[in-house]
XYZ file of N, CA, C and O in Angstrom:
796
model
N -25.462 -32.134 15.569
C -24.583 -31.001 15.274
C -23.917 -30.531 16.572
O -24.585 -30.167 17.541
N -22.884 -30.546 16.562
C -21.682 -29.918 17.761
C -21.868 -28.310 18.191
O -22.060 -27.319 17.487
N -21.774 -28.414 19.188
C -21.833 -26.607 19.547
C -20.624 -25.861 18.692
O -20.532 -24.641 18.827
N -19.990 -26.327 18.097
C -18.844 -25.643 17.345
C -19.540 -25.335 15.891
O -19.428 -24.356 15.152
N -20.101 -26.224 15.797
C -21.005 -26.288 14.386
C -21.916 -25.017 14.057
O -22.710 -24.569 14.884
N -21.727 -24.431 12.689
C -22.817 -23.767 12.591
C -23.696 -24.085 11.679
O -23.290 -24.821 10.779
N -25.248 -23.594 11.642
C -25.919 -24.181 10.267
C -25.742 -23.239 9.301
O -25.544 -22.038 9.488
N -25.836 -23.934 8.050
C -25.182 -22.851 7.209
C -26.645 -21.980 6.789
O -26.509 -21.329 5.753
N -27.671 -21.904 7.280
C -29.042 -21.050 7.430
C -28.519 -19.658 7.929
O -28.723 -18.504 7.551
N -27.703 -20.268 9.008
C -27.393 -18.819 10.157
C -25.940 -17.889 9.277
O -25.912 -16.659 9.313
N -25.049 -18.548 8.683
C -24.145 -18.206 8.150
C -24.204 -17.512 6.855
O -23.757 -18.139 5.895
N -24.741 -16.168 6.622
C -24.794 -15.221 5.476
C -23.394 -14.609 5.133
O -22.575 -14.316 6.004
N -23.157 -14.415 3.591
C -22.168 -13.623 3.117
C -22.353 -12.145 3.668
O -23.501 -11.876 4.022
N -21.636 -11.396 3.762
C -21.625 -9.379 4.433
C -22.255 -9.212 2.846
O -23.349 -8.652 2.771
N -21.718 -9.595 1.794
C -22.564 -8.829 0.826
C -24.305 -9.121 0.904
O -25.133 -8.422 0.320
N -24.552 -10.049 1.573
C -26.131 -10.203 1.531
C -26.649 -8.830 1.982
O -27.331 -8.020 1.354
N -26.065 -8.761 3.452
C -26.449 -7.254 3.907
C -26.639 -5.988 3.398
O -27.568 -5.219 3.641
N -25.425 -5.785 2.470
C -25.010 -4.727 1.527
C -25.429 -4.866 0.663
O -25.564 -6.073 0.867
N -25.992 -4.695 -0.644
C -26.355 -5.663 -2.087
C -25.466 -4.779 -2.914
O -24.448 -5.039 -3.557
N -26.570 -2.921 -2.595
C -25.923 -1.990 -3.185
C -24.461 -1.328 -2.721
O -24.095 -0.153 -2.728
N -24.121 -1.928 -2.521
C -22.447 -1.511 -1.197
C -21.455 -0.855 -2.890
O -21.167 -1.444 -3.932
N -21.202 0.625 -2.397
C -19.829 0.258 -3.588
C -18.395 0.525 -2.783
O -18.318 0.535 -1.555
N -17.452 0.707 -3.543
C -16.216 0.912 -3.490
C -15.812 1.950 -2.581
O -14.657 1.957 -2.157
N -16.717 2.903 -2.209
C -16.104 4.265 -1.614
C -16.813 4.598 -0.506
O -16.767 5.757 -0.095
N -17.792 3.350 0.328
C -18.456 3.750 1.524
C -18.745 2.430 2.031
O -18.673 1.463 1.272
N -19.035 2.313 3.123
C -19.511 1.035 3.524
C -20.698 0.918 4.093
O -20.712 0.101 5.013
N -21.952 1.583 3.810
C -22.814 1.854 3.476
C -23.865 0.759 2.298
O -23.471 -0.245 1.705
N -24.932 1.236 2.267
C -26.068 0.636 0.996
C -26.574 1.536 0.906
O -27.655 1.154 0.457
N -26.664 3.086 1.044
C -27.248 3.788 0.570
C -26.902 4.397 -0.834
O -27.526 5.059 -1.663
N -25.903 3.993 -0.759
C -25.806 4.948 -2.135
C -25.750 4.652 -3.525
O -25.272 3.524 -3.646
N -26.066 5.238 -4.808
C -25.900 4.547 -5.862
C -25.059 5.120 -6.583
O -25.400 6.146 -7.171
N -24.110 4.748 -6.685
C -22.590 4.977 -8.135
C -22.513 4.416 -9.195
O -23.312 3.483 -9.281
N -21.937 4.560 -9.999
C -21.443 4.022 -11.148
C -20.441 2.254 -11.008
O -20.242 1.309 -11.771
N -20.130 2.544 -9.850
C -18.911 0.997 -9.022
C -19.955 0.501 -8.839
O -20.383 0.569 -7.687
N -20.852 -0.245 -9.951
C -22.215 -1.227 -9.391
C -21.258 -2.783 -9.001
O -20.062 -3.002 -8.809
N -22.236 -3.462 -9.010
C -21.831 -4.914 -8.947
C -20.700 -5.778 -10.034
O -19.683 -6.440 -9.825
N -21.581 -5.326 -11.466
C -20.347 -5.472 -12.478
C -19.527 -5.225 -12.175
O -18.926 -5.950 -11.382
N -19.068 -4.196 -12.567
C -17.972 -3.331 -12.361
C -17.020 -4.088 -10.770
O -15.830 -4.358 -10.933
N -17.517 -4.292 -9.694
C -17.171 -4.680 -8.379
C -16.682 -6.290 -9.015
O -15.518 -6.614 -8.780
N -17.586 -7.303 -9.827
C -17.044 -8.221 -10.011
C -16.261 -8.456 -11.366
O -15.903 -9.612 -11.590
N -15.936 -7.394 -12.368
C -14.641 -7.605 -12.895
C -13.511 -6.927 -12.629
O -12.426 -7.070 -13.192
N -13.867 -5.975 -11.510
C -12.301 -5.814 -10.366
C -12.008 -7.059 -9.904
O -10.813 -7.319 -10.047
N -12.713 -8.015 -9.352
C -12.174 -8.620 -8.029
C -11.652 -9.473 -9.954
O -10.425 -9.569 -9.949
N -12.086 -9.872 -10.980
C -11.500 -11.074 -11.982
C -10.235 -10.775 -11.872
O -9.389 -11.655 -11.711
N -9.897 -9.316 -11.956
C -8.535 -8.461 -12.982
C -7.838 -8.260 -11.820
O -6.785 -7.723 -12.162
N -7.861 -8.429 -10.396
C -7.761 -8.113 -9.556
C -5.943 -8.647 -9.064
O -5.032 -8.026 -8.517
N -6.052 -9.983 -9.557
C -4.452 -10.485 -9.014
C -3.663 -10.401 -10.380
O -2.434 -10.345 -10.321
N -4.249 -10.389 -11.515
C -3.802 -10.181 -12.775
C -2.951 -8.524 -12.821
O -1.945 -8.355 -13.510
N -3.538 -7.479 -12.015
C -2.978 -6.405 -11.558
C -1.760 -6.022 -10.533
O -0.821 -5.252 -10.331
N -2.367 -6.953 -10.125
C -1.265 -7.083 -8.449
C 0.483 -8.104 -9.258
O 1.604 -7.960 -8.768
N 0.275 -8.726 -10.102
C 1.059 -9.069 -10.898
C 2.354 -8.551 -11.583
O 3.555 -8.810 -11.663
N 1.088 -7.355 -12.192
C 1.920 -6.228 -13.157
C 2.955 -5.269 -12.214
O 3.900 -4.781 -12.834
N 2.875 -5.019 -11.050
C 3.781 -4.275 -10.169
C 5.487 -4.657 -10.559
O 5.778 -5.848 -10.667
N 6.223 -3.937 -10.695
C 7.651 -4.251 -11.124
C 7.919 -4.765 -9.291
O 7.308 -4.328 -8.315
N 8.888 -5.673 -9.315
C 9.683 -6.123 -8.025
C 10.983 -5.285 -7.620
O 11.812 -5.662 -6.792
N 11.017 -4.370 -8.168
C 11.444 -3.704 -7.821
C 11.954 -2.057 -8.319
O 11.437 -1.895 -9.424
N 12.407 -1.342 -8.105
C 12.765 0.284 -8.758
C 14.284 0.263 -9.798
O 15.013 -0.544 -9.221
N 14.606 0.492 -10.333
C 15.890 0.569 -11.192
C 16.711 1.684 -10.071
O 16.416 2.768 -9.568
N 17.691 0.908 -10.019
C 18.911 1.678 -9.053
C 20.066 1.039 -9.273
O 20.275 -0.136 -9.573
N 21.123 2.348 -9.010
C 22.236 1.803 -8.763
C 22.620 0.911 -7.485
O 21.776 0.821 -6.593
N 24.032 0.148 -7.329
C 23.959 -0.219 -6.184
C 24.631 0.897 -5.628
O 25.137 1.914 -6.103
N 24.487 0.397 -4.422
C 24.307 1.405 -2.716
C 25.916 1.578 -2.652
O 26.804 0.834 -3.068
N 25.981 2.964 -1.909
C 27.516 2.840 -1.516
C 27.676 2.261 -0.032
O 26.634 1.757 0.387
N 28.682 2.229 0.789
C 28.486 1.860 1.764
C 27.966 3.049 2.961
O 27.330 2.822 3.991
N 28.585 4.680 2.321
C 28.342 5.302 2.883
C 26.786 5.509 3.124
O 26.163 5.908 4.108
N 26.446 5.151 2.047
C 24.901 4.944 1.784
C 23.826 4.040 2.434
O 22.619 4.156 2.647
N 24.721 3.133 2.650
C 23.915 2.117 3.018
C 23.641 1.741 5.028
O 22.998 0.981 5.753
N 24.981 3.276 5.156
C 24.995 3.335 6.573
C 24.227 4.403 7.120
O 23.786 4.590 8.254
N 24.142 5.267 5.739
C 23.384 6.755 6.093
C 21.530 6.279 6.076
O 20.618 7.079 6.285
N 21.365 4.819 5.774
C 20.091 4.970 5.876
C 19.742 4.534 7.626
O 18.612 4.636 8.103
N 20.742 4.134 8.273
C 20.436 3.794 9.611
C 20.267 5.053 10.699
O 19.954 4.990 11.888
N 20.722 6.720 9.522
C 20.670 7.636 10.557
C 19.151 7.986 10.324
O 18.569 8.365 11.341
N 18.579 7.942 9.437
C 17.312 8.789 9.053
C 16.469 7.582 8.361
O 17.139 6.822 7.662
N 14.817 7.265 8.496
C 14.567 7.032 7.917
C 13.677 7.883 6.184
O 13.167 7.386 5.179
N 13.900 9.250 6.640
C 14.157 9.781 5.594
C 14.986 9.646 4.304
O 14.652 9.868 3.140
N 16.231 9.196 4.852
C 17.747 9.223 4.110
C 16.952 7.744 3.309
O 16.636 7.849 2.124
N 16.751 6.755 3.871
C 16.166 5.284 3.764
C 14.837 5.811 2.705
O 14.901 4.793 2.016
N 14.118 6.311 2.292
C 13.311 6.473 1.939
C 13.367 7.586 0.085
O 12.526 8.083 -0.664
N 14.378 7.511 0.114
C 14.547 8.886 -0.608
C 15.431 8.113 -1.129
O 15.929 8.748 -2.059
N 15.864 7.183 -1.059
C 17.297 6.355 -1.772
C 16.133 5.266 -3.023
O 15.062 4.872 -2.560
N 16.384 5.013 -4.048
C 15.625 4.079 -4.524
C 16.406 2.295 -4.173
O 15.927 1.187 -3.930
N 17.538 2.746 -4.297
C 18.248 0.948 -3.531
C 17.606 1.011 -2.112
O 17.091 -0.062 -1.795
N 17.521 1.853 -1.318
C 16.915 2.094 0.076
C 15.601 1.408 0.388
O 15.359 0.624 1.307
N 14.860 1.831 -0.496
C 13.430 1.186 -1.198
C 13.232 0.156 -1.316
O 12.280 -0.411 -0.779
N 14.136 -0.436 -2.110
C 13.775 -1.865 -2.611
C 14.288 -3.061 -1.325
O 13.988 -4.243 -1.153
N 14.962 -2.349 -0.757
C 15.751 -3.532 0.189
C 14.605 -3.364 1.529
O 14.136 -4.288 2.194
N 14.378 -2.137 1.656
C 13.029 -1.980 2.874
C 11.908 -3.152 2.306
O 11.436 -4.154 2.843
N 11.721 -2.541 0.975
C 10.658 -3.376 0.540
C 10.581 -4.903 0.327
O 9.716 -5.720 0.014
N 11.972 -4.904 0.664
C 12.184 -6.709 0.574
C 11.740 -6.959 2.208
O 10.818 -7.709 2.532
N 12.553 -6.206 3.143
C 12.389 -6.508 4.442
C 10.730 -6.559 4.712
O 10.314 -7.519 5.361
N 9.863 -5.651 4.278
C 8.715 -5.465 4.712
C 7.604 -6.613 4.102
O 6.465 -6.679 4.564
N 8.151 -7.640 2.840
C 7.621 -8.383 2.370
C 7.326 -9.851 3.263
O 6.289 -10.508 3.353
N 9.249 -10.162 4.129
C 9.250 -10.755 4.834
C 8.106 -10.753 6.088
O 7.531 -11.729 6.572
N 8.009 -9.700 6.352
C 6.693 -9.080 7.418
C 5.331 -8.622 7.037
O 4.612 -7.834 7.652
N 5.072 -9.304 5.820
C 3.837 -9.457 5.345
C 2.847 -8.073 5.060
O 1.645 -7.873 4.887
N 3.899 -7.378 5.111
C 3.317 -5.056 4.976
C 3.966 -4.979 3.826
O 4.868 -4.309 4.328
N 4.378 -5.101 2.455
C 4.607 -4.850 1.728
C 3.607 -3.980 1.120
O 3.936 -3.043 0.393
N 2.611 -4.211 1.348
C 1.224 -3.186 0.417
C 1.476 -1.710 0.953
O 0.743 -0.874 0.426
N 2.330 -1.253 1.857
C 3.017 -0.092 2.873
C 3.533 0.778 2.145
O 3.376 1.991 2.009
N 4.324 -0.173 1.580
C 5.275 0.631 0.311
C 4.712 0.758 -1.241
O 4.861 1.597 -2.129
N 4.201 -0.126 -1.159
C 3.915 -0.445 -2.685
C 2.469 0.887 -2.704
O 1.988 1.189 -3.796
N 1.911 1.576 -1.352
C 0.943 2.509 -1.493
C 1.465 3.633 -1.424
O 0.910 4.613 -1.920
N 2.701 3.710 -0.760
C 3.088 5.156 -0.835
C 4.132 5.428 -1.943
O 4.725 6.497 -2.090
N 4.284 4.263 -2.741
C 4.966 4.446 -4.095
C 4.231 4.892 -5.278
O 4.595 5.665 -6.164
N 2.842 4.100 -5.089
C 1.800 4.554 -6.327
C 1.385 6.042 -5.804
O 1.318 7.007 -6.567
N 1.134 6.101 -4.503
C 1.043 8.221 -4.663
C 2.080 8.791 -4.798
O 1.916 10.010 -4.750
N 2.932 8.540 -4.923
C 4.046 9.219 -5.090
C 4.308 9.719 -6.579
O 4.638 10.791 -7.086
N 3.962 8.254 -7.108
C 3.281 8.307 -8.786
C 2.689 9.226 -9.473
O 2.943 9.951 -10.435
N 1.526 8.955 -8.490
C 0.111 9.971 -8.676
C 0.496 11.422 -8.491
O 0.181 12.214 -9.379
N 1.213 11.889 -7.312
C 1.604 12.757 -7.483
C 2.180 13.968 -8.776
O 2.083 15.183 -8.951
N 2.744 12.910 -9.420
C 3.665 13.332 -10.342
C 2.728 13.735 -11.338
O 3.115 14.629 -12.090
N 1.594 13.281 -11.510
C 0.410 13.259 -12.793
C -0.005 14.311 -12.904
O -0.257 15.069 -11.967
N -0.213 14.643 -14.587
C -0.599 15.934 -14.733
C -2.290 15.728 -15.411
O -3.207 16.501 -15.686
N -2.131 14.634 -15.463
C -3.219 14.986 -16.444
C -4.621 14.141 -15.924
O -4.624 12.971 -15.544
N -5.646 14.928 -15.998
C -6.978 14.372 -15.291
C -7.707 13.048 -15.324
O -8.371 12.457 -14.473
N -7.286 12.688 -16.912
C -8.109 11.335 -17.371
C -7.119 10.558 -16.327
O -7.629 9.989 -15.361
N -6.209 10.543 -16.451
C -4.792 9.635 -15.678
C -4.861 9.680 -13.970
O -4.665 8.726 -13.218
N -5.148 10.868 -13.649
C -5.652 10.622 -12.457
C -6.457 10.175 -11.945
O -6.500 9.518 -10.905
N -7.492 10.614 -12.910
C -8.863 9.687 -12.009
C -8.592 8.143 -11.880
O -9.043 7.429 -10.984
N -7.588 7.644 -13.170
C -7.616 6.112 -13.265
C -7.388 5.508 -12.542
O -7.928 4.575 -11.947
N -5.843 6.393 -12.500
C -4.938 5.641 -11.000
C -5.252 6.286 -10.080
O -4.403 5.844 -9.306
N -5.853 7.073 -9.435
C -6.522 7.348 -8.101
C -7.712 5.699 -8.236
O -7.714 4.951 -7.258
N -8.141 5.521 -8.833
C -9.050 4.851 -8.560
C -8.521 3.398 -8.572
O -9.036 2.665 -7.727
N -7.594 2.856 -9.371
C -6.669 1.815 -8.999
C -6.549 1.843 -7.693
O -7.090 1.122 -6.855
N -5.524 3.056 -7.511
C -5.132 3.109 -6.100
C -6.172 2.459 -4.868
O -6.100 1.418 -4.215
N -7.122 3.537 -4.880
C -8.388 3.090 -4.099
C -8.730 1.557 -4.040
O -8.854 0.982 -2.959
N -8.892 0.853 -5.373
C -9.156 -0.322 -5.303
C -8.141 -1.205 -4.283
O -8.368 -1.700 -3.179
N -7.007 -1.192 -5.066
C -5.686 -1.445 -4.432
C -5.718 -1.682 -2.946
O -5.761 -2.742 -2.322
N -5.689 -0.530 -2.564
C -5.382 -0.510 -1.053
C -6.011 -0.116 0.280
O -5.658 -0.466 1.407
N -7.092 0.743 -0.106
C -7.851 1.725 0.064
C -9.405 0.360 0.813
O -9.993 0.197 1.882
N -9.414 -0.130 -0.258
C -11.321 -0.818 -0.759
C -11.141 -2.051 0.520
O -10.090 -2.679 0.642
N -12.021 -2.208 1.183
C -12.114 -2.766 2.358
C -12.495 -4.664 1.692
O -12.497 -5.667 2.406
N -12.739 -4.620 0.351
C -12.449 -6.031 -0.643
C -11.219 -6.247 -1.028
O -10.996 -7.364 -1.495
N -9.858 -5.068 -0.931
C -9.172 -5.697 -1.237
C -8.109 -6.752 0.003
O -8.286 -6.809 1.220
N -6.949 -7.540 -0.880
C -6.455 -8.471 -0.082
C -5.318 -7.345 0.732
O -5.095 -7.585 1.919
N -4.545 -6.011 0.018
C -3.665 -5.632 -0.176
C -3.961 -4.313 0.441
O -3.182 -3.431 0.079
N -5.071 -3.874 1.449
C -5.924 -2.962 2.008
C -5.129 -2.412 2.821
O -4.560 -3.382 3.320
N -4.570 -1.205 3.440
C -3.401 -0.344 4.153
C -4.469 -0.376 5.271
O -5.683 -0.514 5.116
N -3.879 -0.243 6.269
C -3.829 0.672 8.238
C -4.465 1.621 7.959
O -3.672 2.406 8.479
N -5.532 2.511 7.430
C -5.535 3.584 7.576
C -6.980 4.055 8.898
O -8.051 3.553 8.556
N -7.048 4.719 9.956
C -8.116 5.259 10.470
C -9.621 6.163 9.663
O -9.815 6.940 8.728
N -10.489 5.387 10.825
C -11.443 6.145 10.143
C -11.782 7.542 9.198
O -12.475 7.827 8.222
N -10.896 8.173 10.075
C -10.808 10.025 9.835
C -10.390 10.355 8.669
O -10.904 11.273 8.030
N -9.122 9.446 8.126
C -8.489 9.599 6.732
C -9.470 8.880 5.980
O -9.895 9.621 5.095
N -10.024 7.728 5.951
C -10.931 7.477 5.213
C -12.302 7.792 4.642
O -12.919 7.291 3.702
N -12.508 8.479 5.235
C -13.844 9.739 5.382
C -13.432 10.752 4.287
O -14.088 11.043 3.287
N -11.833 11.392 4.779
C -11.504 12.211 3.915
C -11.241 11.851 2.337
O -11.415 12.586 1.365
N -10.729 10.380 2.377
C -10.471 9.862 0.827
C -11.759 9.574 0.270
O -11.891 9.498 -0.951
N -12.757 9.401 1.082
C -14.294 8.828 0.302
C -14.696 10.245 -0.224
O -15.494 10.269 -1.160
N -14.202 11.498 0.306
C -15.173 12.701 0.103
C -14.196 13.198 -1.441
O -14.638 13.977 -2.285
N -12.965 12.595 -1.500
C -11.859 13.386 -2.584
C -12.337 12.717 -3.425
O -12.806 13.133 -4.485
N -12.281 11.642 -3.075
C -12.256 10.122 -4.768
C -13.619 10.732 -5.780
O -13.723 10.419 -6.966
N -14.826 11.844 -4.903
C -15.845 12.217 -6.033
C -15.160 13.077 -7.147
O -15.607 13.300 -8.272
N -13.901 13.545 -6.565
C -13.690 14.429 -7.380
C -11.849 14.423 -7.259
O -11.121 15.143 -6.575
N -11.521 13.369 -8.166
C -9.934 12.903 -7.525
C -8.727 14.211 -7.910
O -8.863 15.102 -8.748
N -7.732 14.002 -7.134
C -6.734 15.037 -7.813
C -5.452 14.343 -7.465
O -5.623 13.244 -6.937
N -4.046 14.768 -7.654
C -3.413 14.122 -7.434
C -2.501 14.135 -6.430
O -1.292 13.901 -6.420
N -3.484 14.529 -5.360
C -3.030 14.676 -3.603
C -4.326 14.118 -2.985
O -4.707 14.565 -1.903
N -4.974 13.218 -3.588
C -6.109 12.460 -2.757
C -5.797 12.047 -2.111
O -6.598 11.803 -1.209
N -4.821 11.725 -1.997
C -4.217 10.091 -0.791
C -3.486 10.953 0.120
O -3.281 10.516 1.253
N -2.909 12.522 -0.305
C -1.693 12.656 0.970
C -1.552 12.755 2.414
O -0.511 13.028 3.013
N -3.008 12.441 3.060
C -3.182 12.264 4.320
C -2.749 10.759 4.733
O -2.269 10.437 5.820
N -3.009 9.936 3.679
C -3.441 8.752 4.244
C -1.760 7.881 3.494
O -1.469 6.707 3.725
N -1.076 8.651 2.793
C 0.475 8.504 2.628
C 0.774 8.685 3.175
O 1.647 7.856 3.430
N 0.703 10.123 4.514
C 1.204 10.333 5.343
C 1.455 9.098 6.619
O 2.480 8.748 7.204
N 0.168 8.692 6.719
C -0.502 8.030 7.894
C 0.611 6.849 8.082
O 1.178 6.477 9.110
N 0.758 6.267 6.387
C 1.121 4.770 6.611
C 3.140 5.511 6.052
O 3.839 4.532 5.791
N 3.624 6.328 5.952
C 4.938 6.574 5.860
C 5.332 6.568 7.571
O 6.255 5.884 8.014
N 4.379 7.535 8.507
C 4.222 7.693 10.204
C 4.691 5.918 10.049
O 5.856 5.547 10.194
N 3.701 5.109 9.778
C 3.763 3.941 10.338
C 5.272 2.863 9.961
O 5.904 2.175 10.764
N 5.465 3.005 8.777
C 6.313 2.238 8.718
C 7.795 2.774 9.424
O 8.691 2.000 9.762
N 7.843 4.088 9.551
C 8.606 4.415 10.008
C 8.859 3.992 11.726
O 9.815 3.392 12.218
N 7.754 4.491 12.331
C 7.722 3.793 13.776
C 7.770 2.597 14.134
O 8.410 2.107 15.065
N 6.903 1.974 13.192
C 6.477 0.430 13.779
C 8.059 -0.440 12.243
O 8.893 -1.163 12.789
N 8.159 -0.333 11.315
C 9.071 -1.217 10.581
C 9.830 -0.752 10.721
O 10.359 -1.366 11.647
N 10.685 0.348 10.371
C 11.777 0.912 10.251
C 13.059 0.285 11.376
O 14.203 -0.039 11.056
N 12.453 0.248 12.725
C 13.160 -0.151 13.682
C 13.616 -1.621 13.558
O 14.804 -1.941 13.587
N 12.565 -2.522 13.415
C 13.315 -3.489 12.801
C 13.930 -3.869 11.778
O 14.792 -4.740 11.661
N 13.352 -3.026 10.846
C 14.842 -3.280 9.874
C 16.101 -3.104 9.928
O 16.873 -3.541 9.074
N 16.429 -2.476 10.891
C 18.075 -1.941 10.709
C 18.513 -3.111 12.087
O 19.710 -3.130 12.373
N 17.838 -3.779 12.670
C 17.994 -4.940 13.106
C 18.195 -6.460 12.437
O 18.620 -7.509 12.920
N 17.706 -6.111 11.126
C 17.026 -7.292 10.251
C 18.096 -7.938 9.721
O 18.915 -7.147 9.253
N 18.434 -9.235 9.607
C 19.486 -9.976 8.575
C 19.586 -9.507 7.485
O 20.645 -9.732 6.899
N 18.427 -8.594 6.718
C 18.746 -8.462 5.332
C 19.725 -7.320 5.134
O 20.660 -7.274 4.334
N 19.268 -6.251 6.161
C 20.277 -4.750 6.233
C 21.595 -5.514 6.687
O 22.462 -5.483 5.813
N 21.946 -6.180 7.827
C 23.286 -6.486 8.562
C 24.428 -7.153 7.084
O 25.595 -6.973 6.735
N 23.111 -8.056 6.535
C 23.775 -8.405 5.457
C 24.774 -8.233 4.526
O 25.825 -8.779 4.188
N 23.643 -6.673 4.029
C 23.659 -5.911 2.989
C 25.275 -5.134 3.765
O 26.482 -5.255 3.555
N 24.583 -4.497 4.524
C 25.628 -3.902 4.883
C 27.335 -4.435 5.210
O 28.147 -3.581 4.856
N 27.886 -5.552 5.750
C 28.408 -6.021 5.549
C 29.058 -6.462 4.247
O 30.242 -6.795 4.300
N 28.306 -6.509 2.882
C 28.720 -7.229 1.772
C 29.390 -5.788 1.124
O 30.369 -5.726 0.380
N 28.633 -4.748 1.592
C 29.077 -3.567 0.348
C 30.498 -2.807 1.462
O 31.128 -1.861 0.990
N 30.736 -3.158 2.406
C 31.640 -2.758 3.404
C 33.112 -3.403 2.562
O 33.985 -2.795 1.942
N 32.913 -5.126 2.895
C 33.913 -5.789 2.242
C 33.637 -5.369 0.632
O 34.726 -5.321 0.060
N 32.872 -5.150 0.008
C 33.589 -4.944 -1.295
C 33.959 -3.321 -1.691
O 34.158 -2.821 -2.798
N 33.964 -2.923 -0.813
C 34.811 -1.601 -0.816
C 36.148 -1.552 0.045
O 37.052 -0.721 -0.038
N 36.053 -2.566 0.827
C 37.414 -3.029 1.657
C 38.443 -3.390 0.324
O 39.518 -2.880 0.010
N 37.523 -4.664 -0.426
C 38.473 -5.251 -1.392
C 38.516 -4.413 -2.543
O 38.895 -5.206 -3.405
N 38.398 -3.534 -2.989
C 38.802 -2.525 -4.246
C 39.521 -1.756 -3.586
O 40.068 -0.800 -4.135
């Protein structure tokens, strides 16, 4: 056996460690209702979900004035639903799409009035992006995550707004800048220029 080699004696799964591990700590102390079942017909339903996401928001197309006003603000960019979808194309290219697609489902959540519905999709959510099993898991720091493990006992529909915050901060600093660099904006922008040139 090669020093590169390992035996597979020495090589344990992280769940060996954990047995009782659930969804909302990373921990084995605790016991929830998110047992193992439950943990392994998330991970079945798991891309079957990730599926169901629409590719994109229903919008009109962009004006040009529009499409220039998102280079002043990424506010302006954010608040546009064509704005959205074209970020969200750019951010797919750069492999952060789960960025948007998390601060779209709270945004969702937000909107919810009603408790059974929240807990659901709070807890989607969590799975989603949140759960350190999923593929589709957000940037977020310890500190916000502490705070979402302590809400999710008792969800509402501002569980996430620290940790929306966190990753809107981010895409804004760290993506935003390259997008308005990106072939897809120069593109875009260009195409809706000339077809307002030509009408």
């Amino acid at each position: 056996m090669s020093r590169h080699e390992t035996s597979p004696t020495t090589v344990q799964p992280a769940s060996n460690h954990r047995p009782n591990a659930c969804c909302f700590c990373w921990c084995c102390c605790c016991s929830c209702s998110w047992n193992e079942d439950r943990e392994r017909a998330w991970r079945a339903s798991r891309e079957t979900k990730l599926e169901t996401i629409p590719n994109c928001e229903a919008c009109t197309k962009p004006s040009p004035e529009e499409v220039r006003g998102w280079a002043q603000s990424f506010d302006k960019l954010m608040k546009s639903p064509a704005g959205r979808n074209v970020f969200r194309e750019f951010l797919r290219t750069e492999y952060s799409e789960e960025n948007m697609l998390f601060w779209l489902a709270c945004e969702e959540l937000k909107n919810e009035c009603n408790k059974h519905t929240i807990d659901e999709k709070a807890r989607m959510i969590y799975e989603d992006y949140i759960s350190i099993l999923s593929p589709k898991e957000v940037s977020l720091d310890s500190r916000v995550r502490e705070v979402i493990n302590r809400k999710m006992q008792e969800p509402s529909s501002h569980t996430f707004d620290d940790a929306q915050l966190q990753i809107y901060t981010l895409m804004h600093r760290d993506s935003y800048p390259r997008f308005l660099n990106s072939a897809i904006y120069k593109s875009l922008l260009q195409s809706v220029s000339r077809s307002s040139s030509e009408s």
